[in-house]
Amino acid sequence: MTKRGRSIRVPVLARVEGEGALEIDIAGNRITRLDLRIYEPPRLFEKFLEGRSYLEVPDMVARICGICPVAYQMSAVAAIEDAFGFTPGPELRAWRRLLYCGEWIESHALHIHLLAAPDVLGFESVLDMAQAWPEVVERGLRLQALGNRILAVLGGRSVHPVSVRPGGFSRLPGPEALDPLQEACRAALETARDLVAWTASLDLPRETQDFPCVALRHPHEYPMNEGRIAATTGLEIPVSEFEAHFEEYQVPHSTALHSRLAGRSYLVGPLARLNLNRDRLPPPVAEALAATGIAFPSHNSHFSIVARAVEIFLALSEAVRILDDPPPAAPALARPLQPRAAEGFGCTEAPRGILYHRYRFDADGRVQAARITPPTSQNQARMEEDARLALERFGLDRPDEELRRYAERVIRNYDPCISCATHFLRLKVNRR
Amino acid sequence: MKPKVAVHKFASCDGCQLALLNAGPDLLALAERVDFVHFAEAGIVAPEAEADIALVEGSVSTPEEAARIRTVRERSRYLVTIGACATAGGLQALRNGADAGAWVAGVYAHPEWIEISPRALPVAEFVKVDHELRGCPVSTRQVLALFHDLLRGVAPRPVESSVCLACKRAGHACVTVTQGEPCLGPVTQDGCGALCPGRGRGCYGCYGPAATVNAEGLIRHWTAQGMDKDAVRRRFRFITPEAPAFRTAAEEGGE
């Protein structure tokens, strides 16, 4: 380090899910090291899943993340059903999509208002922000509560819902719960549209970078539960080929594995999804997006907050569409699957991006091997690259405190869920 | 002066803190009555701050966490563990008994970069705990009720009834009798209001063992229904592996 060398340490990253830290070394006008240090202890899920029945898997993997348990349940049932040769019918697909809409609304509303907005508006926490911006906070909490309500109506509770089983739901609600839910969702559509406009009106830094985006792509839906894995590089593959194209590797400063595509860091999550799937938005949502005046595809991570708002509006519109004419419950109820010795793959769009599961089962349906790749692990390398480039452009001669705040803000654009990211291990390691 | 509250996180999924972050207007109202001195996920970071009430989420699973929980205890007047991880190890305690070192070495390219204790344990194994809230996750209702009591100087009361009793009160059809589902309701502490039986499936024990547990009777029933020993063991060794009554049942039932 030169005489002018200095280091910035953020020992505990605030307003992220889980435990992370940031370490930056600066020499003159260059960053010589930028580590997003993830020290959340590994919980070794992939190992203790071994020997468990496929029926236990959705309840277990939900515990990887309290903020996006449905994502884990959805990718798990997709992989289990793939292994056992079960294809969900249209009713089950619709009910699962409705459940997922609840999680997207809850998770995105929480991030926009409780985690991200304090950065933009200059507060330490939502508790301070609520004094100055009561109607903004109130709107956010209302949308978050509505997302949670969808989850609770379908799953019994919003964190670790209980009705998702391989092959279908254990039970589904009747009109006494669905009718008021439909009314509440319909009444919130305008609120969601306003939220899109509000996020676009915020003073967001113009910081464009070059990186590939990765998301699911479905023939006619905005992707949630199914699709092929697509990238802005032109890649488009079935879920079962994920591991052939995406490489995981370990770095010393993180208990979560990093990921790369053809040697490069890449982005998953709302901004990547929107960049790849704008043509799948229903017209009112596409109009709300166009009205922001922001050019998409966008390669500015600060616009992630706008992408999240667009996806709240999308998820709410989808929830209304499904609830306006709820499909019959009976065909969506869980039925016994026929376990067999097989491998299955599942990939769904968690609020933070693609979540990949692979399981190998024995003939009795017991897990022999599991592999889970969460979105935040995949975004780690991109987050570090983004923060490095953004800080250098921001100006390294600024005071440490300003640099620290800006770096944290860039990291938060990714809504990192560190609890998710660290609970995974590579299944096989070849040592020489 | 408002009481100082700290929310600490150890090995967990963050789901129990959501009881606060999902509380909406109730969270803002609570913030009027208490002073959050540490709550990293909400944006307030002062892990070493002194607190009148400390909520602890997560199990203790690394040497660093073992040292940190002692510091938290020293700086907290009243310490409440929240959730299955903090009170009973959580799912990650399923590694206890396995060779965790070998697991790490078998799966990380560089196991020397990973620091992990052989076992993930409940907080009470390390420090005195003043009160515990069970559940996976704890609910907003439980956490608000806790503050309601503590802010009035009332000692919060432990839960004594079981999921099975709550299920009867709710008027659900018994899933064991009508569907032959293996249900942990008779031996599990209430707190969810019999959520799973209400959704047509057996209880899987999120709230840990009830005050009185007749595991032997339940195991006898399951065995008569044709459940094998490994399935019995897995049923008790699930969300709360380090809860003594369930640990014993898993050991005895799985033999």
Short mmCIF file of N, CA, C and O in Angstrom, two decimals, chain B residues 70-150:
data_model
loop_
_atom_site.label_atom_id
_atom_site.label_comp_id
_atom_site.label_asym_id
_atom_site.label_seq_id
_atom_site.Cartn_x
_atom_site.Cartn_y
_atom_site.Cartn_z
N ARG B 70 -21.87 -14.74 24.83
CA ARG B 70 -21.49 -14.38 26.21
C ARG B 70 -21.44 -12.86 26.37
O ARG B 70 -21.89 -12.32 27.38
N THR B 71 -20.94 -12.17 25.36
CA THR B 71 -20.93 -10.71 25.40
C THR B 71 -22.36 -10.17 25.42
O THR B 71 -22.69 -9.26 26.18
N VAL B 72 -23.21 -10.76 24.58
CA VAL B 72 -24.61 -10.31 24.54
C VAL B 72 -25.23 -10.48 25.93
O VAL B 72 -25.91 -9.58 26.44
N ARG B 73 -24.97 -11.61 26.56
CA ARG B 73 -25.54 -11.88 27.90
C ARG B 73 -25.08 -10.83 28.90
O ARG B 73 -25.87 -10.29 29.67
N GLU B 74 -23.77 -10.52 28.87
CA GLU B 74 -23.22 -9.55 29.82
C GLU B 74 -23.86 -8.19 29.67
O GLU B 74 -23.99 -7.45 30.64
N ARG B 75 -24.27 -7.86 28.45
CA ARG B 75 -24.77 -6.50 28.20
C ARG B 75 -26.29 -6.43 28.14
O ARG B 75 -26.84 -5.42 27.73
N SER B 76 -26.97 -7.52 28.50
CA SER B 76 -28.43 -7.52 28.42
C SER B 76 -29.03 -7.83 29.79
O SER B 76 -28.61 -8.77 30.45
N ARG B 77 -30.02 -7.06 30.17
CA ARG B 77 -30.66 -7.31 31.46
C ARG B 77 -31.59 -8.52 31.38
O ARG B 77 -31.65 -9.34 32.28
N TYR B 78 -32.37 -8.59 30.30
CA TYR B 78 -33.36 -9.66 30.18
C TYR B 78 -33.20 -10.24 28.78
O TYR B 78 -33.36 -9.54 27.79
N LEU B 79 -32.85 -11.54 28.72
CA LEU B 79 -32.53 -12.14 27.42
C LEU B 79 -33.61 -13.16 27.03
O LEU B 79 -33.90 -14.08 27.80
N VAL B 80 -34.18 -12.95 25.87
CA VAL B 80 -35.23 -13.84 25.37
C VAL B 80 -34.75 -14.53 24.10
O VAL B 80 -34.36 -13.86 23.14
N THR B 81 -34.77 -15.84 24.08
CA THR B 81 -34.45 -16.56 22.84
C THR B 81 -35.74 -16.68 22.03
O THR B 81 -36.81 -16.97 22.57
N ILE B 82 -35.63 -16.43 20.71
CA ILE B 82 -36.82 -16.53 19.86
C ILE B 82 -36.60 -17.57 18.76
O ILE B 82 -35.63 -17.51 18.02
N GLY B 83 -37.50 -18.53 18.70
CA GLY B 83 -37.49 -19.48 17.59
C GLY B 83 -36.78 -20.79 17.87
O GLY B 83 -36.07 -20.95 18.86
N ALA B 84 -37.00 -21.73 16.95
CA ALA B 84 -36.51 -23.10 17.12
C ALA B 84 -34.98 -23.17 17.13
O ALA B 84 -34.40 -24.00 17.83
N CYS B 85 -34.31 -22.31 16.36
CA CYS B 85 -32.84 -22.36 16.33
C CYS B 85 -32.27 -21.97 17.70
O CYS B 85 -31.43 -22.67 18.25
N ALA B 86 -32.74 -20.84 18.24
CA ALA B 86 -32.20 -20.34 19.50
C ALA B 86 -32.61 -21.23 20.68
O ALA B 86 -31.85 -21.41 21.63
N THR B 87 -33.81 -21.82 20.62
CA THR B 87 -34.29 -22.59 21.77
C THR B 87 -33.95 -24.08 21.66
O THR B 87 -33.86 -24.76 22.67
N ALA B 88 -33.77 -24.60 20.43
CA ALA B 88 -33.58 -26.05 20.29
C ALA B 88 -32.64 -26.42 19.14
O ALA B 88 -32.67 -27.54 18.66
N GLY B 89 -31.79 -25.49 18.75
CA GLY B 89 -30.76 -25.81 17.74
C GLY B 89 -31.19 -25.57 16.30
O GLY B 89 -30.35 -25.26 15.46
N GLY B 90 -32.46 -25.78 16.01
CA GLY B 90 -32.94 -25.60 14.64
C GLY B 90 -32.45 -26.72 13.73
O GLY B 90 -31.74 -27.63 14.15
N LEU B 91 -32.87 -26.64 12.47
CA LEU B 91 -32.49 -27.71 11.52
C LEU B 91 -30.99 -27.93 11.43
O LEU B 91 -30.54 -29.06 11.25
N GLN B 92 -30.21 -26.84 11.57
CA GLN B 92 -28.76 -27.03 11.41
C GLN B 92 -28.19 -27.93 12.49
O GLN B 92 -27.10 -28.47 12.34
N ALA B 93 -28.93 -28.12 13.60
CA ALA B 93 -28.47 -29.05 14.65
C ALA B 93 -28.59 -30.50 14.19
O ALA B 93 -28.16 -31.41 14.90
N LEU B 94 -29.16 -30.73 13.01
CA LEU B 94 -29.17 -32.09 12.47
C LEU B 94 -27.76 -32.57 12.14
O LEU B 94 -27.54 -33.74 11.92
N ARG B 95 -26.81 -31.63 12.11
CA ARG B 95 -25.42 -32.06 11.88
C ARG B 95 -24.81 -32.63 13.16
O ARG B 95 -23.79 -33.32 13.12
N ASN B 96 -25.41 -32.31 14.33
CA ASN B 96 -24.86 -32.79 15.60
C ASN B 96 -24.87 -34.31 15.61
O ASN B 96 -25.88 -34.94 15.30
N GLY B 97 -23.76 -34.88 15.97
CA GLY B 97 -23.69 -36.34 15.94
C GLY B 97 -23.03 -36.83 14.68
O GLY B 97 -22.38 -37.87 14.67
N ALA B 98 -23.15 -36.07 13.58
CA ALA B 98 -22.40 -36.42 12.38
C ALA B 98 -21.00 -35.82 12.53
O ALA B 98 -20.76 -35.02 13.42
N ASP B 99 -20.11 -36.20 11.67
CA ASP B 99 -18.77 -35.62 11.71
C ASP B 99 -18.79 -34.34 10.87
O ASP B 99 -18.55 -34.36 9.67
N ALA B 100 -19.11 -33.23 11.54
CA ALA B 100 -19.28 -31.96 10.81
C ALA B 100 -18.00 -31.58 10.08
O ALA B 100 -18.05 -31.04 8.98
N GLY B 101 -16.88 -31.85 10.70
CA GLY B 101 -15.59 -31.53 10.07
C GLY B 101 -15.46 -32.26 8.74
O GLY B 101 -15.04 -31.68 7.73
N ALA B 102 -15.85 -33.53 8.74
CA ALA B 102 -15.75 -34.33 7.51
C ALA B 102 -16.73 -33.80 6.47
O ALA B 102 -16.42 -33.77 5.28
N TRP B 103 -17.92 -33.38 6.92
CA TRP B 103 -18.89 -32.80 5.99
C TRP B 103 -18.29 -31.59 5.29
O TRP B 103 -18.37 -31.45 4.08
N VAL B 104 -17.70 -30.70 6.10
CA VAL B 104 -17.13 -29.49 5.52
C VAL B 104 -15.98 -29.85 4.59
O VAL B 104 -15.90 -29.37 3.46
N ALA B 105 -15.11 -30.77 5.05
CA ALA B 105 -13.94 -31.14 4.25
C ALA B 105 -14.37 -31.84 2.97
O ALA B 105 -13.71 -31.72 1.93
N GLY B 106 -15.47 -32.56 3.02
CA GLY B 106 -15.91 -33.28 1.84
C GLY B 106 -16.56 -32.39 0.81
O GLY B 106 -16.69 -32.79 -0.34
N VAL B 107 -16.94 -31.19 1.21
CA VAL B 107 -17.73 -30.38 0.30
C VAL B 107 -17.15 -29.03 -0.07
O VAL B 107 -17.41 -28.53 -1.16
N TYR B 108 -16.34 -28.44 0.79
CA TYR B 108 -15.69 -27.18 0.41
C TYR B 108 -14.31 -27.49 -0.16
O TYR B 108 -13.58 -28.31 0.39
N ALA B 109 -13.95 -26.82 -1.24
CA ALA B 109 -12.62 -27.01 -1.82
C ALA B 109 -11.54 -26.62 -0.82
O ALA B 109 -10.46 -27.19 -0.79
N HIS B 110 -11.85 -25.61 -0.01
CA HIS B 110 -10.88 -25.15 0.99
C HIS B 110 -11.53 -25.16 2.38
O HIS B 110 -11.89 -24.10 2.89
N PRO B 111 -11.61 -26.32 3.01
CA PRO B 111 -12.25 -26.38 4.33
C PRO B 111 -11.51 -25.54 5.36
O PRO B 111 -12.12 -25.08 6.33
N GLU B 112 -10.23 -25.27 5.12
CA GLU B 112 -9.47 -24.47 6.10
C GLU B 112 -9.97 -23.03 6.17
O GLU B 112 -9.67 -22.32 7.12
N TRP B 113 -10.75 -22.58 5.19
CA TRP B 113 -11.30 -21.22 5.24
C TRP B 113 -12.61 -21.17 6.03
O TRP B 113 -13.18 -20.11 6.22
N ILE B 114 -13.11 -22.32 6.41
CA ILE B 114 -14.43 -22.37 7.04
C ILE B 114 -14.26 -22.68 8.52
O ILE B 114 -13.61 -23.65 8.90
N GLU B 115 -14.85 -21.83 9.35
CA GLU B 115 -14.79 -22.09 10.79
C GLU B 115 -16.19 -22.44 11.29
O GLU B 115 -17.13 -21.69 11.13
N ILE B 116 -16.29 -23.61 11.90
CA ILE B 116 -17.60 -24.08 12.31
C ILE B 116 -17.40 -24.98 13.52
O ILE B 116 -16.41 -25.69 13.62
N SER B 117 -18.32 -24.89 14.49
CA SER B 117 -18.22 -25.77 15.66
C SER B 117 -18.78 -27.14 15.30
O SER B 117 -19.60 -27.26 14.39
N PRO B 118 -18.36 -28.19 16.03
CA PRO B 118 -18.87 -29.53 15.72
C PRO B 118 -20.38 -29.61 15.83
O PRO B 118 -21.02 -30.36 15.12
N ARG B 119 -20.96 -28.82 16.77
CA ARG B 119 -22.41 -28.90 16.96
C ARG B 119 -23.04 -27.51 16.93
O ARG B 119 -22.44 -26.54 17.38
N ALA B 120 -24.27 -27.43 16.43
CA ALA B 120 -25.06 -26.20 16.53
C ALA B 120 -25.96 -26.39 17.75
O ALA B 120 -26.68 -27.38 17.84
N LEU B 121 -25.90 -25.43 18.69
CA LEU B 121 -26.59 -25.66 19.97
C LEU B 121 -27.51 -24.51 20.35
O LEU B 121 -27.32 -23.37 19.92
N PRO B 122 -28.50 -24.82 21.21
CA PRO B 122 -29.38 -23.77 21.72
C PRO B 122 -28.58 -22.78 22.57
O PRO B 122 -27.57 -23.14 23.18
N VAL B 123 -29.06 -21.55 22.62
CA VAL B 123 -28.40 -20.49 23.37
C VAL B 123 -28.24 -20.86 24.85
O VAL B 123 -27.21 -20.58 25.48
N ALA B 124 -29.24 -21.55 25.41
CA ALA B 124 -29.21 -21.88 26.85
C ALA B 124 -28.07 -22.82 27.22
O ALA B 124 -27.74 -22.97 28.39
N GLU B 125 -27.44 -23.44 26.24
CA GLU B 125 -26.26 -24.27 26.53
C GLU B 125 -25.06 -23.40 26.90
O GLU B 125 -24.06 -23.90 27.40
N PHE B 126 -25.14 -22.11 26.59
CA PHE B 126 -24.00 -21.23 26.80
C PHE B 126 -24.23 -20.19 27.89
O PHE B 126 -23.33 -19.87 28.64
N VAL B 127 -25.43 -19.63 27.94
CA VAL B 127 -25.70 -18.55 28.90
C VAL B 127 -27.10 -18.73 29.49
O VAL B 127 -27.92 -19.49 28.97
N LYS B 128 -27.35 -18.00 30.57
CA LYS B 128 -28.67 -18.04 31.20
C LYS B 128 -29.67 -17.33 30.27
O LYS B 128 -29.41 -16.24 29.75
N VAL B 129 -30.81 -17.98 30.10
CA VAL B 129 -31.87 -17.41 29.27
C VAL B 129 -33.05 -17.08 30.20
O VAL B 129 -33.46 -17.91 31.00
N ASP B 130 -33.59 -15.86 30.09
CA ASP B 130 -34.65 -15.45 31.01
C ASP B 130 -36.03 -15.91 30.55
O ASP B 130 -36.90 -16.15 31.37
N HIS B 131 -36.21 -16.01 29.23
CA HIS B 131 -37.50 -16.47 28.73
C HIS B 131 -37.29 -16.97 27.31
O HIS B 131 -36.37 -16.51 26.63
N GLU B 132 -38.13 -17.92 26.87
CA GLU B 132 -38.00 -18.37 25.48
C GLU B 132 -39.35 -18.30 24.78
O GLU B 132 -40.39 -18.56 25.37
N LEU B 133 -39.29 -17.92 23.50
CA LEU B 133 -40.47 -17.98 22.64
C LEU B 133 -40.19 -19.08 21.62
O LEU B 133 -39.22 -19.00 20.87
N ARG B 134 -41.03 -20.09 21.60
CA ARG B 134 -40.82 -21.19 20.67
C ARG B 134 -41.43 -20.87 19.31
O ARG B 134 -42.23 -19.96 19.17
N GLY B 135 -41.12 -21.73 18.35
CA GLY B 135 -41.77 -21.63 17.03
C GLY B 135 -40.77 -21.58 15.90
O GLY B 135 -39.63 -21.16 16.07
N CYS B 136 -41.20 -22.05 14.76
CA CYS B 136 -40.37 -21.99 13.56
C CYS B 136 -41.26 -21.57 12.40
O CYS B 136 -41.75 -22.38 11.66
N PRO B 137 -41.49 -20.26 12.32
CA PRO B 137 -40.92 -19.16 13.08
C PRO B 137 -41.81 -18.77 14.27
O PRO B 137 -42.93 -19.27 14.40
N VAL B 138 -41.30 -17.86 15.14
CA VAL B 138 -42.20 -17.22 16.11
C VAL B 138 -43.12 -16.28 15.32
O VAL B 138 -42.75 -15.82 14.24
N SER B 139 -44.29 -16.04 15.87
CA SER B 139 -45.24 -15.17 15.16
C SER B 139 -45.17 -13.75 15.71
O SER B 139 -44.67 -13.51 16.81
N THR B 140 -45.68 -12.82 14.91
CA THR B 140 -45.78 -11.42 15.36
C THR B 140 -46.59 -11.33 16.65
O THR B 140 -46.23 -10.60 17.57
N ARG B 141 -47.65 -12.14 16.72
CA ARG B 141 -48.50 -12.12 17.90
C ARG B 141 -47.71 -12.48 19.17
O ARG B 141 -47.82 -11.83 20.20
N GLN B 142 -46.87 -13.53 19.06
CA GLN B 142 -46.06 -13.92 20.22
C GLN B 142 -45.10 -12.80 20.65
O GLN B 142 -44.94 -12.54 21.84
N VAL B 143 -44.46 -12.19 19.68
CA VAL B 143 -43.44 -11.17 20.01
C VAL B 143 -44.11 -9.93 20.59
O VAL B 143 -43.63 -9.36 21.57
N LEU B 144 -45.25 -9.53 20.02
CA LEU B 144 -45.94 -8.35 20.56
C LEU B 144 -46.47 -8.64 21.96
O LEU B 144 -46.42 -7.78 22.85
N ALA B 145 -46.95 -9.86 22.19
CA ALA B 145 -47.44 -10.23 23.52
C ALA B 145 -46.29 -10.18 24.53
O ALA B 145 -46.47 -9.76 25.68
N LEU B 146 -45.12 -10.60 24.10
CA LEU B 146 -43.94 -10.55 24.99
C LEU B 146 -43.67 -9.11 25.43
O LEU B 146 -43.49 -8.85 26.62
N PHE B 147 -43.65 -8.19 24.45
CA PHE B 147 -43.40 -6.79 24.80
C PHE B 147 -44.52 -6.23 25.67
O PHE B 147 -44.28 -5.47 26.60
N HIS B 148 -45.73 -6.62 25.34
CA HIS B 148 -46.89 -6.18 26.12
C HIS B 148 -46.67 -6.51 27.60
O HIS B 148 -46.87 -5.68 28.48
N ASP B 149 -46.23 -7.74 27.87
CA ASP B 149 -45.97 -8.16 29.25
C ASP B 149 -44.79 -7.41 29.85
O ASP B 149 -44.89 -6.81 30.92
N LEU B 150 -43.66 -7.46 29.16
CA LEU B 150 -42.43 -6.91 29.73
C LEU B 150 -42.54 -5.42 30.00
O LEU B 150 -42.04 -4.92 31.01
#
